[in-house]
Amino acid sequence: MLEYRKQDLISLKVQNKVTGTESETLPVSVNVKSKYPLDHISWEDDNLVKNGGKISENNGSWSVTLPHYQQNSGEKNLYVVSATAWDNQGNKSNASHMTVEVSGFDLHQITSATTTTQRYAASRRRQYHAGHCNGNVG
C-alpha cells in the first residue's frame, strides 16, 4: 500500500506514437504531474539510438530524431521506447511507452543531395581544366 501511495506523487504520460521519415526530427508530447519539482526524465531507447535515432530535450520541450529507414525489414522500422520521470525527492513515475515508426525516407532530400554532389563534381572538373590550361596543376 505504501508503494502505491508513493507512485501517486509523480506521473508521466508520453504520446502513444510518432511517425515520420528517416532523420526527421519531430516534437514529442510529454506530460508530467508531480507534487515536487521534476528532476529528470530517463529514456530507454537503446534500439532507437543504435539505428541512428535520438530523443533530446531543449528548454523543457522534447523531440525525437528518427533513425535510418531499414528497407525490407518490416518490424525493424518500429521502435518502442519508454520514459520514467524522477522528482527532486527521488520519487519515480511508472514507465510510459511510445512507439516510433519510420515510414520511409525523404526522396526530396536524397534528390537534393545528389544534385548538389553532381554540381560540385562538375565545378571541380571545370576548376581543374581551367587551372590546367593556365599551366597550374592541382
Coordinates of C-alpha atoms in Angstrom, one line a residue, residues 80-135:
V80 CA 9.1 1.0 -28.6
V81 CA 10.8 3.4 -26.1
S82 CA 9.8 4.1 -22.5
A83 CA 10.3 7.0 -20.3
T84 CA 10.4 7.4 -16.5
A85 CA 10.2 10.7 -14.6
W86 CA 12.0 11.4 -11.4
D87 CA 11.3 14.3 -9.0
N88 CA 13.8 16.0 -6.8
Q89 CA 12.8 13.8 -3.8
G90 CA 13.8 10.6 -5.6
N91 CA 10.3 9.5 -6.4
K92 CA 9.8 7.9 -9.8
S93 CA 6.8 7.6 -12.1
N94 CA 5.6 4.4 -13.7
A95 CA 7.1 3.9 -17.2
S96 CA 5.2 5.4 -20.1
H97 CA 5.7 3.9 -23.6
M98 CA 5.8 5.4 -27.1
T99 CA 6.0 3.7 -30.5
V100 CA 8.3 5.4 -33.0
E101 CA 7.7 4.4 -36.6
V102 CA 10.0 5.2 -39.5
S103 CA 7.7 5.2 -42.6
G104 CA 10.4 5.6 -45.2
F105 CA 13.0 8.1 -46.4
D106 CA 12.6 11.5 -47.8
L107 CA 13.1 11.3 -51.6
H108 CA 13.4 15.1 -51.9
Q109 CA 16.3 15.1 -49.5
I110 CA 18.1 12.4 -51.5
T111 CA 17.5 14.1 -54.8
S112 CA 18.7 17.4 -53.4
A113 CA 21.9 15.8 -52.0
T114 CA 22.6 14.0 -55.3
T115 CA 22.1 17.2 -57.3
T116 CA 24.4 19.2 -55.0
T117 CA 27.1 16.5 -55.3
Q118 CA 26.8 16.4 -59.1
R119 CA 27.1 20.2 -59.3
Y120 CA 30.1 20.1 -57.0
A121 CA 31.8 17.4 -59.1
A122 CA 31.1 19.4 -62.3
S123 CA 32.5 22.6 -60.8
R124 CA 35.7 20.7 -59.6
R125 CA 36.2 19.4 -63.2
R126 CA 35.9 23.0 -64.6
Q127 CA 38.3 24.3 -62.0
Y128 CA 40.8 21.6 -62.8
H129 CA 40.6 22.2 -66.5
A130 CA 40.8 25.9 -66.2
G131 CA 43.8 25.6 -63.9
H132 CA 45.5 23.1 -66.2
C133 CA 45.0 25.4 -69.2
N134 CA 46.8 28.2 -67.3
G135 CA 49.7 26.0 -66.6

